[in-house]
Amino acid sequence: METLALLETLSNAFGVSGFEDDVRDVIRPLAAAVADEVRTDVLGNLIATRRGRSPRTLMLDAHMDEIGFIINHVEDTGFLRFATIGGWDARVLPAQAVTIRTRDGAFARGVIGTLPPHLLSADERAKPIPLESLFIDIGAGSAVGVAERGIRVGDPATLAYPFQTLPDGYALGKALDDRVGCTVLLQVLRALAGRTPELTVACNFAVCEEVGLRGARTAAYQIDPVLALALEGTVAADVPGVSGARQVTRLGHGPAISLADRSTIVRPQIVRALERIAESRGLPYQLKAPGYGGTDAGAIHLSRGGVLAGGVSVPCRYIHTPLSLLHLSDVEGAIGLVEAFVEEAHTLVG
Ligand SMILES: [Zn+2]
């Protein structure tokens, strides 16, 4: 499958943190076709391993989960109350289309209800609506109607925007954080078909990153890597009104190498190795401005006695909102840089 088609399939797949079944079902056969071993662990991480000449292992990680919601109450009138899963900005939620996944794996559509401006006072219009006031409307009319659609307390939901391509290599998707990382990881794994890498390569498609880097923590313990890279869709803010470091990354300037974020300060030898590999092969890259966000590298580098862990990210505008925007050249760039890193990784660990 081409990178664009893969990104579309993965972005559209449902996979709220803790409910990654659907996206994992998309990834598993694609990984199994090229890996020596594929397994799902207790928490739901999908670990695909390609054996190398050495049993020492390079861990590559991308998280499958996306931020979403969980239904926590059904009103008698048929409206659904919900709690958030992961870091939403309450300002962007009103009037958004929603997909709810039932316990049986069916999908129901709805909208996060909001009052029309006609009914709002000037004061109400100036303020964001508090999260606890929001509700989902599925047009059910009663709690019985909700039950008849198979929807119950505990069902997960997410926003419902399909992947779209734009001219000149841009694309929009609901879950580019981190389905773009999953796309890069799958393409790197597929490039290893028919080749034996020096280090064993364990590809972890992680669960529950968005709620505290949880899946990567237990996966790293099992994999016991000597080296690791987290592959992410990261903040790009190269938009009007934002300057300098607050842009974090920029679209179309290549994959972003992590220096330091809120979860880890990357060991300088990893940063230098990624820079050297990119420069020696003429691959584009940029540095992610320090101080923003966090990735699974934060959990992985603290595993056992410590792991050399870095990060390569694809810049995405508007992450943690209904639609993110990226440039496909940065996706291809990330695939190329990570493939090159896999080839040279053994030289970093003696
Ligand atoms: Zn992410």
CSV table of C-alpha atoms and ligand atoms in Angstrom, one decimal:
chain,number,residue,atom,x,y,z
A,1,MET,CA,0.0,0.0,0.0
A,2,GLU,CA,1.3,3.4,-0.9
A,3,THR,CA,2.1,5.9,1.9
A,4,LEU,CA,-0.8,8.2,1.1
A,5,ALA,CA,-3.4,5.3,1.1
A,6,LEU,CA,-2.0,3.9,4.3
A,7,LEU,CA,-2.1,7.3,6.0
A,8,GLU,CA,-5.7,7.7,4.9
A,9,THR,CA,-6.8,4.2,6.1
A,10,LEU,CA,-5.0,4.7,9.5
A,11,SER,CA,-6.3,8.3,10.0
A,12,ASN,CA,-9.9,7.2,9.4
A,13,ALA,CA,-9.6,4.1,11.7
A,14,PHE,CA,-11.2,4.4,15.1
A,15,GLY,CA,-8.8,4.1,18.0
A,16,VAL,CA,-9.5,6.2,21.1
A,17,SER,CA,-7.0,5.5,24.0
A,18,GLY,CA,-7.9,2.1,25.5
A,19,PHE,CA,-10.1,1.2,22.6
A,20,GLU,CA,-7.5,0.7,19.8
A,21,ASP,CA,-9.0,-2.6,18.5
A,22,ASP,CA,-10.1,-1.2,15.1
A,23,VAL,CA,-6.8,0.5,14.2
A,24,ARG,CA,-4.9,-2.5,15.5
A,25,ASP,CA,-6.9,-4.8,13.2
A,26,VAL,CA,-5.8,-2.6,10.3
A,27,ILE,CA,-2.1,-2.7,11.2
A,28,ARG,CA,-1.8,-6.4,12.3
A,29,PRO,CA,-2.0,-8.0,8.8
A,30,LEU,CA,0.2,-5.4,7.2
A,31,ALA,CA,2.9,-5.9,9.9
A,32,ALA,CA,2.5,-9.7,9.9
A,33,ALA,CA,3.2,-9.9,6.1
A,34,VAL,CA,6.8,-8.6,6.7
A,35,ALA,CA,7.7,-9.3,10.4
A,36,ASP,CA,9.2,-12.5,11.8
A,37,GLU,CA,6.8,-12.3,14.8
A,38,VAL,CA,3.7,-10.2,15.6
A,39,ARG,CA,2.0,-10.3,19.0
A,40,THR,CA,-0.4,-8.3,21.1
A,41,ASP,CA,0.4,-7.8,24.7
A,42,VAL,CA,-1.8,-7.5,27.8
A,43,LEU,CA,-2.4,-3.8,27.4
A,44,GLY,CA,-3.0,-4.1,23.7
A,45,ASN,CA,0.3,-3.0,22.3
A,46,LEU,CA,1.0,-4.6,18.9
A,47,ILE,CA,4.7,-5.6,18.7
A,48,ALA,CA,6.1,-6.6,15.3
A,49,THR,CA,9.7,-7.9,15.4
A,50,ARG,CA,12.2,-8.3,12.5
A,51,ARG,CA,15.2,-10.4,13.7
A,52,GLY,CA,18.6,-9.0,13.0
A,53,ARG,CA,22.1,-10.5,13.1
A,54,SER,CA,22.3,-9.4,16.8
A,55,PRO,CA,19.6,-10.1,19.4
A,56,ARG,CA,20.2,-6.6,20.7
A,57,THR,CA,17.2,-4.6,19.9
A,58,LEU,CA,16.3,-1.2,18.4
A,59,MET,CA,12.8,-0.3,19.5
A,60,LEU,CA,10.7,1.9,17.1
A,61,ASP,CA,7.5,3.2,18.6
A,62,ALA,CA,4.4,4.9,17.3
A,63,HIS,CA,1.2,5.2,19.2
A,64,MET,CA,-2.1,3.9,17.7
A,65,ASP,CA,-4.4,5.7,20.1
A,66,GLU,CA,-6.1,9.0,19.4
A,67,ILE,CA,-7.7,11.4,21.9
A,68,GLY,CA,-11.5,11.0,22.3
A,69,PHE,CA,-14.4,10.8,24.7
A,70,ILE,CA,-16.2,8.2,26.8
A,71,ILE,CA,-19.9,8.3,27.4
A,72,ASN,CA,-20.5,8.7,31.2
A,73,HIS,CA,-24.2,9.3,31.4
A,74,VAL,CA,-27.4,9.0,29.3
A,75,GLU,CA,-30.0,11.7,30.1
A,76,ASP,CA,-33.7,10.6,30.2
A,77,THR,CA,-34.1,12.9,27.2
A,78,GLY,CA,-31.6,10.9,25.1
A,79,PHE,CA,-28.7,13.3,25.3
A,80,LEU,CA,-25.3,11.8,26.1
A,81,ARG,CA,-22.9,13.2,28.6
A,82,PHE,CA,-19.2,12.4,28.2
A,83,ALA,CA,-15.7,12.7,29.8
A,84,THR,CA,-12.7,13.5,27.7
A,85,ILE,CA,-9.8,11.1,27.0
A,86,GLY,CA,-6.6,12.9,26.4
A,87,GLY,CA,-5.8,16.6,25.9
A,88,TRP,CA,-8.7,18.4,24.2
A,89,ASP,CA,-9.1,22.1,24.0
A,90,ALA,CA,-12.8,22.7,25.1
A,91,ARG,CA,-13.0,25.7,22.8
A,92,VAL,CA,-12.9,23.5,19.7
A,93,LEU,CA,-15.6,20.9,20.6
A,94,PRO,CA,-19.0,22.5,20.3
A,95,ALA,CA,-20.9,21.7,17.1
A,96,GLN,CA,-18.4,19.0,16.0
A,97,ALA,CA,-19.5,15.7,14.4
A,98,VAL,CA,-18.9,12.7,16.5
A,99,THR,CA,-18.6,8.9,16.0
A,100,ILE,CA,-19.5,6.6,18.9
A,101,ARG,CA,-18.3,3.0,18.9
A,102,THR,CA,-20.8,0.6,20.5
A,103,ARG,CA,-19.8,-2.4,22.5
A,104,ASP,CA,-20.6,-4.6,19.4
A,105,GLY,CA,-18.3,-2.6,17.2
A,106,ALA,CA,-21.0,-0.7,15.4
A,107,PHE,CA,-20.7,3.0,14.8
A,108,ALA,CA,-23.3,5.7,15.5
A,109,ARG,CA,-23.1,9.3,14.5
A,110,GLY,CA,-24.0,12.4,16.5
A,111,VAL,CA,-23.0,16.0,17.1
A,112,ILE,CA,-21.7,17.9,20.2
A,113,GLY,CA,-24.7,20.1,20.8
A,114,THR,CA,-24.5,23.8,21.3
A,115,LEU,CA,-27.0,26.7,21.4
A,116,PRO,CA,-27.3,28.9,18.3
A,117,PRO,CA,-25.9,32.4,18.7
A,118,HIS,CA,-29.5,33.8,18.7
A,119,LEU,CA,-30.0,32.5,22.2
A,120,LEU,CA,-26.6,33.6,23.7
A,121,SER,CA,-26.0,36.7,25.7
A,122,ALA,CA,-23.0,38.9,24.8
A,123,ASP,CA,-21.3,37.5,27.9
A,124,GLU,CA,-21.9,33.9,26.9
A,125,ARG,CA,-20.8,34.4,23.4
A,126,ALA,CA,-17.4,35.8,24.6
A,127,LYS,CA,-16.5,32.7,26.7
A,128,PRO,CA,-15.7,29.1,25.8
A,129,ILE,CA,-18.4,26.6,26.9
A,130,PRO,CA,-17.1,24.6,29.9
A,131,LEU,CA,-16.5,20.9,29.1
A,132,GLU,CA,-19.0,19.8,31.7
A,133,SER,CA,-21.8,21.6,30.0
A,134,LEU,CA,-21.2,19.8,26.7
A,135,PHE,CA,-23.4,16.9,25.5
A,136,ILE,CA,-23.7,14.7,22.4
A,137,ASP,CA,-27.0,14.6,20.5
A,138,ILE,CA,-27.6,11.5,18.4
A,139,GLY,CA,-31.2,12.4,17.7
A,140,ALA,CA,-32.5,9.6,20.0
A,141,GLY,CA,-35.2,11.4,22.0
A,142,SER,CA,-35.0,9.2,25.0
A,143,ALA,CA,-32.8,6.9,27.0
A,144,VAL,CA,-34.7,4.0,25.6
A,145,GLY,CA,-33.9,5.3,22.1
A,146,VAL,CA,-30.2,5.5,23.0
A,147,ALA,CA,-30.2,1.9,24.2
A,148,GLU,CA,-32.0,0.7,21.0
A,149,ARG,CA,-29.0,2.0,19.1
A,150,GLY,CA,-26.7,-0.1,21.2
A,151,ILE,CA,-25.1,2.8,23.0
A,152,ARG,CA,-24.2,2.5,26.6
A,153,VAL,CA,-22.2,4.2,29.3
A,154,GLY,CA,-18.6,3.4,28.8
A,155,ASP,CA,-18.7,3.5,25.0
A,156,PRO,CA,-15.8,5.5,23.4
A,157,ALA,CA,-16.3,8.3,20.8
A,158,THR,CA,-14.2,10.5,18.7
A,159,LEU,CA,-14.6,13.3,16.2
A,160,ALA,CA,-15.7,12.2,12.8
A,161,TYR,CA,-13.7,13.9,10.0
A,162,PRO,CA,-12.6,11.8,7.0
A,163,PHE,CA,-9.1,12.1,5.6
A,164,GLN,CA,-8.8,14.5,2.6
A,165,THR,CA,-6.0,15.4,0.3
A,166,LEU,CA,-5.4,19.0,-0.7
A,167,PRO,CA,-3.4,20.2,-3.7
A,168,ASP,CA,0.4,20.4,-3.7
A,169,GLY,CA,1.0,17.5,-1.3
A,170,TYR,CA,-1.0,18.6,1.7
A,171,ALA,CA,-3.5,16.4,3.6
A,172,LEU,CA,-6.1,16.8,6.4
A,173,GLY,CA,-7.0,14.1,8.9
A,174,LYS,CA,-8.6,13.6,12.3
A,175,ALA,CA,-5.9,11.5,13.9
A,176,LEU,CA,-2.6,12.3,12.2
A,177,ASP,CA,-1.3,12.4,15.8
A,178,ASP,CA,-0.1,9.6,15.7
A,179,ARG,CA,-1.4,7.7,12.7
A,180,VAL,CA,1.3,9.4,10.7
A,181,GLY,CA,3.8,7.8,13.1
A,182,CYS,CA,2.1,4.5,12.5
A,183,THR,CA,2.4,5.0,8.8
A,184,VAL,CA,6.1,5.8,9.0
A,185,LEU,CA,6.7,2.8,11.3
A,186,LEU,CA,4.8,0.4,8.9
A,187,GLN,CA,6.7,1.7,5.9
A,188,VAL,CA,10.0,1.3,7.7
A,189,LEU,CA,9.1,-2.3,8.7
A,190,ARG,CA,8.0,-3.1,5.2
A,191,ALA,CA,11.3,-1.8,3.8
A,192,LEU,CA,13.1,-4.4,6.0
A,193,ALA,CA,11.4,-7.3,4.1
A,194,GLY,CA,14.0,-9.5,2.5
A,195,ARG,CA,16.8,-7.9,4.5
A,196,THR,CA,18.5,-8.8,7.7
A,197,PRO,CA,19.2,-5.7,9.8
A,198,GLU,CA,22.3,-5.7,12.1
A,199,LEU,CA,20.2,-5.0,15.3
A,200,THR,CA,16.9,-6.8,15.8
A,201,VAL,CA,14.1,-4.2,15.2
A,202,ALA,CA,11.0,-4.3,17.4
A,203,CYS,CA,8.2,-2.1,16.1
A,204,ASN,CA,5.8,-1.2,18.9
A,205,PHE,CA,2.4,0.2,17.9
A,206,ALA,CA,1.5,1.5,21.3
A,207,VAL,CA,-1.7,2.0,23.2
A,208,CYS,CA,-2.6,4.8,25.6
A,209,GLU,CA,0.1,7.4,24.8
A,210,GLU,CA,-2.4,10.2,25.0
A,211,VAL,CA,-3.3,9.4,28.6
A,212,GLY,CA,0.3,9.2,29.9
A,213,LEU,CA,2.6,7.2,27.7
A,214,ARG,CA,1.3,4.0,29.2
A,215,GLY,CA,1.6,1.4,26.5
A,216,ALA,CA,5.2,2.3,25.6
A,217,ARG,CA,6.2,1.9,29.2
A,218,THR,CA,5.3,-1.8,29.5
A,219,ALA,CA,6.3,-2.5,25.9
A,220,ALA,CA,9.8,-1.1,26.5
A,221,TYR,CA,10.1,-3.4,29.6
A,222,GLN,CA,9.3,-6.4,27.5
A,223,ILE,CA,11.4,-5.5,24.5
A,224,ASP,CA,14.4,-4.4,26.6
A,225,PRO,CA,15.9,-2.3,23.8
A,226,VAL,CA,19.5,-0.9,23.7
A,227,LEU,CA,18.2,2.0,21.5
A,228,ALA,CA,14.8,3.5,20.7
A,229,LEU,CA,13.1,6.1,18.5
A,230,ALA,CA,9.6,7.4,19.1
A,231,LEU,CA,7.8,8.4,15.8
A,232,GLU,CA,5.2,11.1,16.2
A,233,GLY,CA,3.0,13.6,14.6
A,234,THR,CA,4.1,16.8,16.4
A,235,VAL,CA,3.1,20.4,16.8
A,236,ALA,CA,3.6,22.7,13.9
A,237,ALA,CA,2.5,26.3,14.4
A,238,ASP,CA,3.9,28.0,11.3
A,239,VAL,CA,0.7,30.0,11.0
A,240,PRO,CA,-0.1,33.7,11.2
A,241,GLY,CA,0.6,35.4,14.5
A,242,VAL,CA,3.2,32.8,15.7
A,243,SER,CA,6.9,33.5,15.5
A,244,GLY,CA,10.2,31.9,16.4
A,245,ALA,CA,10.4,29.0,18.9
A,246,ARG,CA,6.6,28.9,19.4
A,247,GLN,CA,6.2,27.6,15.8
A,248,VAL,CA,7.9,24.4,17.2
A,249,THR,CA,8.2,22.9,13.7
A,250,ARG,CA,7.3,23.9,10.2
A,251,LEU,CA,5.5,22.0,7.4
A,252,GLY,CA,7.6,21.1,4.4
A,253,HIS,CA,10.9,21.4,6.1
A,254,GLY,CA,11.5,17.7,6.7
A,255,PRO,CA,11.1,15.4,9.7
A,256,ALA,CA,11.8,17.0,13.1
A,257,ILE,CA,14.5,15.6,15.3
A,258,SER,CA,13.6,15.9,19.1
A,259,LEU,CA,16.1,17.7,21.4
A,260,ALA,CA,14.1,18.1,24.6
A,261,ASP,CA,10.4,18.2,25.5
A,262,ARG,CA,8.4,17.8,28.6
A,263,SER,CA,9.0,14.0,28.7
A,264,THR,CA,12.7,13.7,28.0
A,265,ILE,CA,15.9,15.5,27.2
A,266,VAL,CA,17.4,13.4,24.4
A,267,ARG,CA,20.9,12.3,24.9
A,268,PRO,CA,23.1,14.4,22.6
A,269,GLN,CA,24.7,11.4,20.9
A,270,ILE,CA,21.3,10.4,19.6
A,271,VAL,CA,20.6,13.9,18.2
A,272,ARG,CA,24.1,14.1,16.7
A,273,ALA,CA,23.7,10.7,15.1
A,274,LEU,CA,20.4,11.6,13.5
A,275,GLU,CA,21.8,14.9,12.2
A,276,ARG,CA,24.9,13.2,10.8
A,277,ILE,CA,22.9,10.4,9.1
A,278,ALA,CA,20.6,13.0,7.5
A,279,GLU,CA,23.4,15.3,6.4
A,280,SER,CA,25.6,12.5,5.0
A,281,ARG,CA,22.8,11.2,2.9
A,282,GLY,CA,21.4,14.6,1.9
A,283,LEU,CA,18.1,14.0,3.7
A,284,PRO,CA,16.0,17.0,4.8
A,285,TYR,CA,15.4,17.5,8.6
A,286,GLN,CA,14.6,20.2,11.1
A,287,LEU,CA,15.1,20.4,14.8
A,288,LYS,CA,11.9,20.5,17.0
A,289,ALA,CA,12.1,23.6,19.2
A,290,PRO,CA,12.7,22.4,22.8
A,291,GLY,CA,10.1,22.8,25.5
A,292,TYR,CA,6.9,21.6,24.0
A,293,GLY,CA,4.9,18.3,24.2
A,294,GLY,CA,6.1,14.8,25.1
A,295,THR,CA,6.4,11.5,23.4
A,296,ASP,CA,6.6,7.8,24.1
A,297,ALA,CA,10.4,8.4,24.3
A,298,GLY,CA,9.7,9.8,27.7
A,299,ALA,CA,8.5,6.5,29.0
A,300,ILE,CA,11.0,4.4,27.0
A,301,HIS,CA,14.1,6.1,28.2
A,302,LEU,CA,13.2,5.4,31.8
A,303,SER,CA,12.7,1.7,31.3
A,304,ARG,CA,14.9,-0.7,33.4
A,305,GLY,CA,18.4,0.8,33.6
A,306,GLY,CA,17.7,3.5,31.1
A,307,VAL,CA,17.5,3.4,27.3
A,308,LEU,CA,19.1,5.7,24.7
A,309,ALA,CA,15.8,7.1,23.2
A,310,GLY,CA,15.2,9.9,20.6
A,311,GLY,CA,12.4,11.1,18.5
A,312,VAL,CA,11.6,11.8,14.9
A,313,SER,CA,8.3,13.6,14.2
A,314,VAL,CA,6.2,14.7,11.3
A,315,PRO,CA,5.1,18.3,11.7
A,316,CYS,CA,1.3,18.6,11.9
A,317,ARG,CA,-0.7,21.8,12.3
A,318,TYR,CA,-3.7,21.8,14.6
A,319,ILE,CA,-3.1,18.5,16.5
A,320,HIS,CA,-5.6,17.8,19.2
A,321,THR,CA,-8.3,19.5,17.2
A,322,PRO,CA,-10.9,18.0,14.8
A,323,LEU,CA,-8.6,18.2,11.7
A,324,SER,CA,-4.8,18.3,11.5
A,325,LEU,CA,-2.9,19.3,8.3
A,326,LEU,CA,0.5,17.9,7.2
A,327,HIS,CA,2.7,17.9,4.1
A,328,LEU,CA,3.4,14.5,2.5
A,329,SER,CA,7.0,15.3,1.8
A,330,ASP,CA,7.6,15.4,5.6
A,331,VAL,CA,6.1,11.9,5.9
A,332,GLU,CA,8.3,10.5,3.1
A,333,GLY,CA,11.3,12.4,4.7
A,334,ALA,CA,10.6,10.7,8.1
A,335,ILE,CA,10.4,7.3,6.4
A,336,GLY,CA,13.8,7.9,4.7
A,337,LEU,CA,15.5,9.2,7.9
A,338,VAL,CA,14.2,6.3,10.1
A,339,GLU,CA,15.2,3.8,7.4
A,340,ALA,CA,18.7,5.2,7.4
A,341,PHE,CA,18.8,5.2,11.2
A,342,VAL,CA,17.9,1.5,11.2
A,343,GLU,CA,20.9,0.8,8.9
A,344,GLU,CA,23.4,2.7,11.1
A,345,ALA,CA,21.9,2.1,14.6
A,346,HIS,CA,24.4,-0.7,15.4
A,347,THR,CA,27.3,1.7,15.1
A,348,LEU,CA,25.8,3.8,18.0
A,349,VAL,CA,25.8,1.0,20.5
A,350,GLY,CA,29.3,-0.5,20.0
B,1,ZN,ZN,1.1,11.8,19.7
